[in-house]
Amino acid sequence: MGQSDPVQVLASETCTYLLLPIVDERVVYCVVRLNRYFILFSIVDASNNSRMPTVTMYESLQKKAPTILHQIKKSLDELNEKMDVIIEIQRHHQEKIPSIPEGTLDVMTLLSLPDHLRKTAITLCRLGEATADEIAEHTRRARAVESGYLNQLVLMGYLKKERRGRKAYFYAENQS
Amino acid sequence: MGKIIAIHSYKGGTGKTLISVNLASTYAKKGRDVCLFDLDFRAPSLHAFFKADSVEHWLNDYLNGLCDIEKVLTDFTPKNPGKGKLLVGLANPSTEAIREMSAKDRKWEMRALGRLLSLKNSLLNDMHTDYLILDTSPGLQYSSINAIVSADTALVITGTDKSDIQGTQRMIQELYDLFEKKTAIIMNKVPCEVMPSKNQAAILRNHFDMKHNLPILEVIPCSCDILSAGGTYIFTEEKPEHPFSKTLEKIASKIERF
């Protein structure tokens, strides 16, 4: 066991994962490549079995590695999705969407909104108030995408956002 | 769950109210519970159709937040056993009310949209109404766009006039499509010379579908009988065997299958 052990490689469309054969006590290190960035993760054995020989522990962690790496991949995909939303929001900002200071979300405003925001806004008008999850259920788009659009509508002054516990609720003011 | 149908047109005088009333009556005859709303606040007309003299609450009051929707509904169910209910919500025809409704600002229109959208819960879910038919103002008025946004289906009435057809095409592209509405077109008051037979009606439908990309649901020929009635009675109730009543039955069935 050591630097000469084979390096495990898992790849997806966006990321490459390298499981490094480096063992330090109960830790296996893992390097994930995301585009041009490298992220170092440590995978810790939580069993705390100090009697387990180092080699067995490495093998045990190696078995768990694919599951852990898939979880990492899922998290990174979610991160990517959020980054896409941020990029899209920035792009739409550059297109200078007309904003109205009073933030009145009436039908004429709905007509003037770009298609992607109109869908979110109409769905929210129908529901009265909703979380990004609830909107996504109706529009059949990703929650992260709806969250981005809702926040954009908040920035444009058309919607209000209120945190209740861990959830953020969006609503159009003056619509009740 | 029930369905909300907005009846709209590009130009005035196309027969929206006539079709709204008779479609509502046709559904009631089929045993469906129907609500019919007059959302043409600039030129209310259903009060005259139903000869409503002692109305306490108007749709204006509901949209102003002054009363609940139940207070606005007046029962005009035909007195035939085994039929569905026909409840009507009327717009206030007084000049003062028309003037007041014309002067509403955007915030009020936004609240009005919220109140119209909430009808889905109050009328369709809670009161188990099968159809809510919204008779709207022609063109791009706030009240009619509010109605279209609230509706599940938009039924657009057009004549054979060129400007009407072009305007309808524009509304489909720039209004109904943007709101992702199921839209159906009824071509009304078609001159008999243009449509002398049933076969001709199908040719006319295909022509508009292919040439103007207008999906025509039904073609209704111009009828002197309807003009003679002058809106004094519900045609489909009084003359159920008339071709107009039969066409309305077809329209009702087609919308049910949407």
XYZ file of C-alpha atoms in Angstrom:
434
model
C 0.000 0.000 0.000
C 1.354 3.459 -0.774
C 2.026 5.792 -3.684
C 2.348 2.855 -6.114
C -1.273 1.669 -5.630
C -3.593 2.160 -8.625
C -5.510 5.393 -8.696
C -9.300 4.951 -8.989
C -10.890 7.207 -11.522
C -14.597 7.923 -11.884
C -15.761 10.357 -14.485
C -18.992 12.123 -15.323
C -19.818 14.827 -17.862
C -18.720 17.569 -15.531
C -16.324 16.049 -13.056
C -13.466 13.643 -12.770
C -12.880 11.985 -9.427
C -9.558 10.547 -8.376
C -9.420 8.323 -5.348
C -5.903 8.683 -4.108
C -4.249 5.692 -2.516
C -3.122 7.712 0.452
C -4.113 6.515 3.864
C -3.602 8.466 7.021
C -5.053 6.679 10.034
C -8.752 6.499 9.215
C -8.772 8.853 6.309
C -8.706 8.238 2.587
C -8.137 11.331 0.516
C -9.972 11.986 -2.656
C -9.299 14.613 -5.272
C -12.190 15.783 -7.401
C -11.622 17.713 -10.559
C -14.406 20.111 -11.472
C -13.602 21.847 -14.739
C -10.249 23.509 -14.003
C -10.564 23.321 -10.229
C -9.294 20.557 -7.977
C -11.033 19.904 -4.689
C -9.500 17.735 -2.013
C -11.898 15.701 0.115
C -11.065 13.522 3.069
C -13.227 10.475 3.637
C -13.202 9.573 7.293
C -14.035 6.170 8.669
C -16.617 6.891 11.333
C -16.531 3.390 12.810
C -13.582 4.407 14.967
C -12.314 0.836 15.094
C -8.753 1.443 16.224
C -7.970 -2.262 16.244
C -8.554 -2.584 12.524
C -5.267 -2.997 10.687
C -4.394 -0.095 8.408
C -4.527 -2.240 5.249
C -7.995 -3.620 6.098
C -9.182 -0.111 6.887
C -7.940 1.141 3.559
C -9.712 -1.684 1.756
C -12.876 -1.023 3.750
C -12.794 2.679 2.911
C -12.036 1.841 -0.699
C -15.285 -0.202 -0.818
C -17.241 2.732 0.570
C -15.580 5.148 -1.777
C -17.894 4.712 -4.802
C -20.966 5.486 -2.675
C -19.304 8.504 -1.148
C -18.055 9.667 -4.513
C -21.532 9.389 -5.956
C -22.837 11.545 -3.122
C -20.104 14.046 -3.883
C -21.018 13.901 -7.568
C -24.679 14.565 -6.697
C -23.692 17.558 -4.553
C -21.426 18.875 -7.278
C -24.158 18.469 -9.887
C -26.493 20.483 -7.650
C -23.734 23.070 -7.290
C -23.365 23.155 -11.062
C -27.114 23.610 -11.488
C -27.062 26.551 -9.070
C -24.086 28.059 -10.896
C -26.033 27.747 -14.168
C -28.911 29.638 -12.581
C -26.575 32.384 -11.355
C -25.014 32.664 -14.810
C -28.448 32.817 -16.414
C -29.621 35.471 -13.973
C -26.507 37.539 -14.670
C -27.097 37.128 -18.409
C -30.697 38.277 -18.091
C -29.588 41.237 -15.981
C -27.259 42.191 -18.805
C -30.270 42.123 -21.157
C -31.729 44.821 -18.901
C -35.173 43.549 -18.040
C -37.338 46.620 -17.444
C -38.077 46.968 -13.762
C -40.886 48.971 -12.240
C -40.103 50.589 -8.897
C -43.626 49.999 -7.530
C -43.260 46.314 -8.394
C -46.869 45.786 -9.465
C -47.294 42.267 -10.757
C -50.387 42.934 -12.869
C -51.265 41.266 -16.173
C -49.514 43.923 -18.262
C -46.329 43.307 -16.271
C -46.797 39.557 -16.719
C -47.039 40.125 -20.474
C -43.815 42.154 -20.493
C -41.775 39.584 -18.548
C -39.488 37.155 -20.398
C -41.102 33.726 -20.894
C -39.102 31.930 -18.187
C -39.999 34.500 -15.504
C -43.628 34.790 -16.647
C -44.203 31.096 -16.040
C -42.839 31.371 -12.503
C -44.760 34.589 -11.792
C -48.117 33.247 -13.052
C -47.690 30.062 -11.053
C -47.013 32.108 -7.931
C -50.059 34.315 -8.643
C -52.168 31.138 -8.823
C -50.772 29.712 -5.593
C -50.884 32.999 -3.669
C -47.686 32.242 -1.789
C -45.277 29.380 -2.295
C -41.785 28.007 -1.794
C -39.472 27.321 -4.736
C -40.262 23.615 -4.265
C -43.999 24.186 -4.660
C -43.485 26.333 -7.765
C -41.150 23.707 -9.273
C -43.830 21.049 -8.721
C -46.219 23.032 -10.945
C -43.771 24.231 -13.601
C -41.885 20.909 -13.733
C -38.591 22.738 -13.692
C -35.729 22.210 -11.248
C -36.165 23.671 -7.779
C -32.844 25.493 -8.044
C -33.961 27.093 -11.321
C -37.254 28.263 -9.768
C -35.389 29.538 -6.739
C -33.201 31.619 -9.071
C -36.184 33.018 -10.974
C -38.118 33.797 -7.790
C -35.149 35.636 -6.325
C -34.775 37.543 -9.565
C -38.449 38.600 -9.358
C -37.767 39.692 -5.751
C -34.801 41.783 -6.952
C -36.997 43.321 -9.649
C -39.443 44.370 -6.939
C -42.362 42.221 -8.059
C -42.265 39.672 -5.245
C -41.602 39.614 -1.531
C -39.646 36.895 0.251
C -40.212 35.799 3.820
C -38.251 33.227 5.791
C -40.228 30.935 8.078
C -37.957 28.482 9.809
C -35.838 26.809 7.159
C -38.196 27.623 4.297
C -38.387 30.755 2.175
C -41.889 31.775 1.061
C -42.493 34.044 -1.909
C -45.623 36.120 -2.546
C -46.809 39.052 -4.605
C -47.622 41.997 -2.419
C -51.081 43.541 -2.749
C -52.523 40.451 -4.405
C -54.638 39.307 -1.505
C -62.235 19.541 -10.952
C -64.292 22.102 -12.892
C -63.116 24.322 -15.675
C -62.953 28.085 -16.183
C -63.770 29.275 -19.717
C -63.063 32.871 -20.746
C -65.101 34.043 -23.741
C -63.245 36.799 -25.516
C -62.921 38.545 -28.879
C -60.726 41.090 -30.603
C -63.598 43.280 -31.703
C -66.941 44.111 -30.100
C -70.283 42.821 -31.351
C -69.043 39.363 -32.283
C -71.613 37.570 -30.110
C -69.633 36.855 -26.918
C -72.568 37.432 -24.599
C -74.983 35.444 -26.772
C -72.586 32.490 -26.850
C -71.720 32.832 -23.123
C -75.367 32.745 -22.036
C -76.322 29.925 -24.373
C -73.222 27.868 -23.584
C -73.982 28.235 -19.856
C -77.581 27.205 -20.481
C -76.471 24.238 -22.615
C -74.212 22.970 -19.824
C -77.004 23.432 -17.255
C -79.333 21.412 -19.518
C -76.706 18.672 -19.584
C -76.900 18.570 -15.793
C -73.726 20.537 -15.111
C -73.543 23.197 -12.393
C -72.548 26.439 -14.074
C -71.592 29.957 -12.995
C -71.740 32.722 -15.584
C -69.934 36.019 -14.857
C -70.270 39.324 -16.645
C -66.724 40.735 -16.661
C -67.514 43.381 -19.259
C -67.484 46.247 -16.758
C -67.437 48.887 -19.505
C -70.615 47.644 -21.144
C -72.444 45.239 -18.796
C -75.218 43.269 -20.471
C -76.119 40.098 -18.562
C -78.433 42.005 -16.166
C -80.643 42.833 -19.194
C -80.485 39.271 -20.493
C -81.609 37.840 -17.151
C -83.961 40.748 -16.339
C -82.258 41.190 -12.961
C -83.900 44.118 -11.180
C -83.118 43.702 -7.516
C -79.426 42.915 -7.341
C -77.807 43.609 -3.965
C -74.226 42.646 -4.732
C -72.393 43.002 -8.017
C -69.161 41.463 -9.251
C -67.734 44.978 -8.862
C -68.224 44.582 -5.082
C -66.475 41.220 -5.060
C -63.471 42.580 -6.966
C -63.414 45.626 -4.659
C -63.109 43.235 -1.706
C -66.482 44.306 -0.267
C -68.201 40.920 -0.264
C -67.697 37.203 -0.756
C -68.440 35.580 -4.092
C -71.498 33.720 -2.730
C -73.269 37.070 -2.170
C -72.858 37.975 -5.841
C -74.408 34.821 -7.256
C -78.045 34.922 -8.350
C -79.823 31.683 -9.178
C -81.238 31.619 -12.708
C -81.549 27.857 -12.940
C -84.117 26.913 -15.596
C -87.230 25.557 -13.933
C -86.868 22.075 -15.385
C -86.294 19.142 -13.049
C -83.058 17.218 -13.185
C -81.013 20.046 -14.657
C -77.802 21.581 -13.403
C -77.680 24.913 -11.583
C -77.127 28.188 -13.412
C -75.756 30.894 -11.106
C -75.012 34.318 -12.514
C -72.679 37.091 -11.295
C -73.591 40.464 -12.752
C -71.602 43.619 -13.474
C -73.066 46.887 -12.229
C -74.533 48.698 -15.264
C -74.806 52.167 -13.637
C -72.791 54.940 -15.295
C -71.111 55.718 -11.981
C -69.966 52.111 -11.586
C -68.678 51.982 -15.171
C -66.757 55.227 -14.630
C -65.345 53.941 -11.354
C -64.206 50.642 -12.908
C -62.547 52.470 -15.815
C -60.437 54.526 -13.407
C -58.872 51.626 -11.492
C -55.085 51.604 -11.150
C -52.609 48.772 -11.681
C -52.513 47.781 -8.026
C -56.274 47.349 -8.013
C -56.088 45.274 -11.217
C -53.446 43.110 -9.568
C -55.705 42.493 -6.564
C -58.588 41.815 -8.960
C -56.468 39.168 -10.668
C -55.787 37.577 -7.265
C -59.534 37.522 -6.536
C -60.334 35.991 -9.926
C -57.631 33.361 -9.483
C -59.054 32.456 -6.076
C -62.387 31.530 -7.738
C -60.815 28.239 -8.727
C -60.804 27.314 -5.032
C -64.030 28.947 -3.924
C -66.276 28.055 -6.865
C -64.740 24.990 -8.471
C -63.254 23.210 -5.445
C -65.503 24.251 -2.552
C -68.837 24.718 -4.350
C -68.152 21.930 -6.890
C -69.147 24.083 -9.858
C -68.479 22.278 -13.144
C -68.020 25.342 -15.342
C -67.308 28.990 -14.680
C -67.916 30.993 -17.843
C -66.424 34.491 -17.974
C -67.993 36.876 -20.477
C -65.302 39.510 -21.085
C -64.770 42.891 -22.755
C -63.395 42.827 -26.290
C -59.740 43.633 -27.022
C -56.862 43.995 -24.612
C -58.590 45.424 -21.544
C -57.282 44.761 -18.053
C -60.477 42.943 -17.066
C -60.379 40.645 -20.096
C -56.682 39.783 -19.725
C -57.293 39.107 -16.025
C -60.084 36.750 -17.072
C -57.867 35.002 -19.635
C -55.061 34.508 -17.102
C -57.565 33.043 -14.620
C -59.185 30.732 -17.168
C -58.242 27.206 -18.207
C -59.586 27.689 -21.720
C -60.006 30.769 -23.892
C -62.863 30.701 -26.373
C -62.364 33.422 -28.964
C -65.303 34.621 -31.028
C -64.557 36.151 -34.399
C -66.535 37.264 -37.414
C -65.442 36.916 -41.032
C -64.231 40.525 -41.168
C -60.565 40.739 -42.227
C -59.554 43.088 -39.404
C -61.244 40.804 -36.879
C -59.421 37.723 -38.212
C -56.039 39.482 -38.216
C -56.636 40.840 -34.711
C -57.582 37.358 -33.484
C -54.385 35.949 -34.999
C -52.330 38.597 -33.202
C -54.062 37.931 -29.899
C -53.342 34.219 -30.224
C -49.639 34.837 -30.809
C -49.166 37.723 -28.406
C -51.593 36.920 -25.625
C -52.987 33.404 -25.371
C -49.733 31.687 -26.385
C -47.722 33.759 -23.901
C -50.038 32.627 -21.114
C -50.007 29.050 -22.472
C -53.798 28.938 -22.770
C -55.799 26.267 -24.506
C -57.514 28.330 -27.157
C -60.451 27.560 -29.425
C -62.013 29.839 -32.005
C -65.647 30.135 -32.914
C -66.422 31.883 -36.167
C -69.780 33.543 -35.651
C -72.247 35.371 -37.896
C -70.908 33.749 -41.044
C -73.024 34.932 -44.014
C -75.161 32.192 -45.555
C -73.654 32.900 -49.009
C -70.252 31.911 -47.614
C -71.568 28.816 -45.882
C -74.586 27.312 -47.610
C -74.005 23.709 -46.489
C -72.447 21.586 -43.761
C -69.728 20.557 -46.182
C -68.889 24.195 -46.785
C -68.475 24.727 -43.026
C -65.767 22.054 -42.949
C -64.031 23.653 -45.963
C -64.165 27.034 -44.221
C -62.705 25.539 -41.029
C -59.840 23.935 -42.951
C -59.201 27.131 -44.889
C -58.729 29.187 -41.730
C -56.719 26.477 -40.053
C -54.311 26.122 -43.001
C -54.117 29.678 -44.285
C -54.363 31.680 -41.061
C -53.303 29.049 -38.538
C -56.586 29.550 -36.696
C -58.008 26.354 -35.158
C -61.727 26.931 -35.687
C -63.805 24.895 -33.249
C -67.156 25.618 -34.911
C -68.683 27.896 -37.504
C -72.028 29.514 -36.665
C -74.023 30.893 -39.602
C -75.690 34.263 -39.399
C -79.296 33.745 -38.281
C -82.231 36.125 -38.552
C -84.015 34.102 -35.832
C -81.324 35.031 -33.325
C -81.379 38.675 -34.372
C -85.177 38.705 -34.081
C -85.000 37.308 -30.535
C -83.023 40.457 -29.632
C -81.580 38.989 -26.445
C -85.011 38.722 -24.821
C -84.746 35.019 -24.017
C -82.193 32.208 -23.844
C -82.276 30.776 -27.320
C -81.102 27.254 -26.501
C -83.868 26.946 -23.887
C -86.678 28.291 -25.999
C -85.634 26.692 -29.300
C -83.597 23.574 -28.490
C -84.054 22.134 -31.994
C -82.758 25.240 -33.789
C -79.404 24.738 -35.649
C -77.842 27.375 -33.381
C -78.784 25.360 -30.274
C -77.432 22.196 -31.885
C -74.119 23.934 -32.703
C -73.861 25.135 -29.093
C -74.323 21.513 -27.942
C -71.432 20.493 -30.188
C -69.252 23.306 -28.835
C -70.091 22.319 -25.241
C -69.143 18.688 -25.915
C -65.901 19.649 -27.652
C -64.846 21.888 -24.741
C -65.651 19.086 -22.314
C -63.166 16.880 -24.156
C -60.375 19.510 -24.046
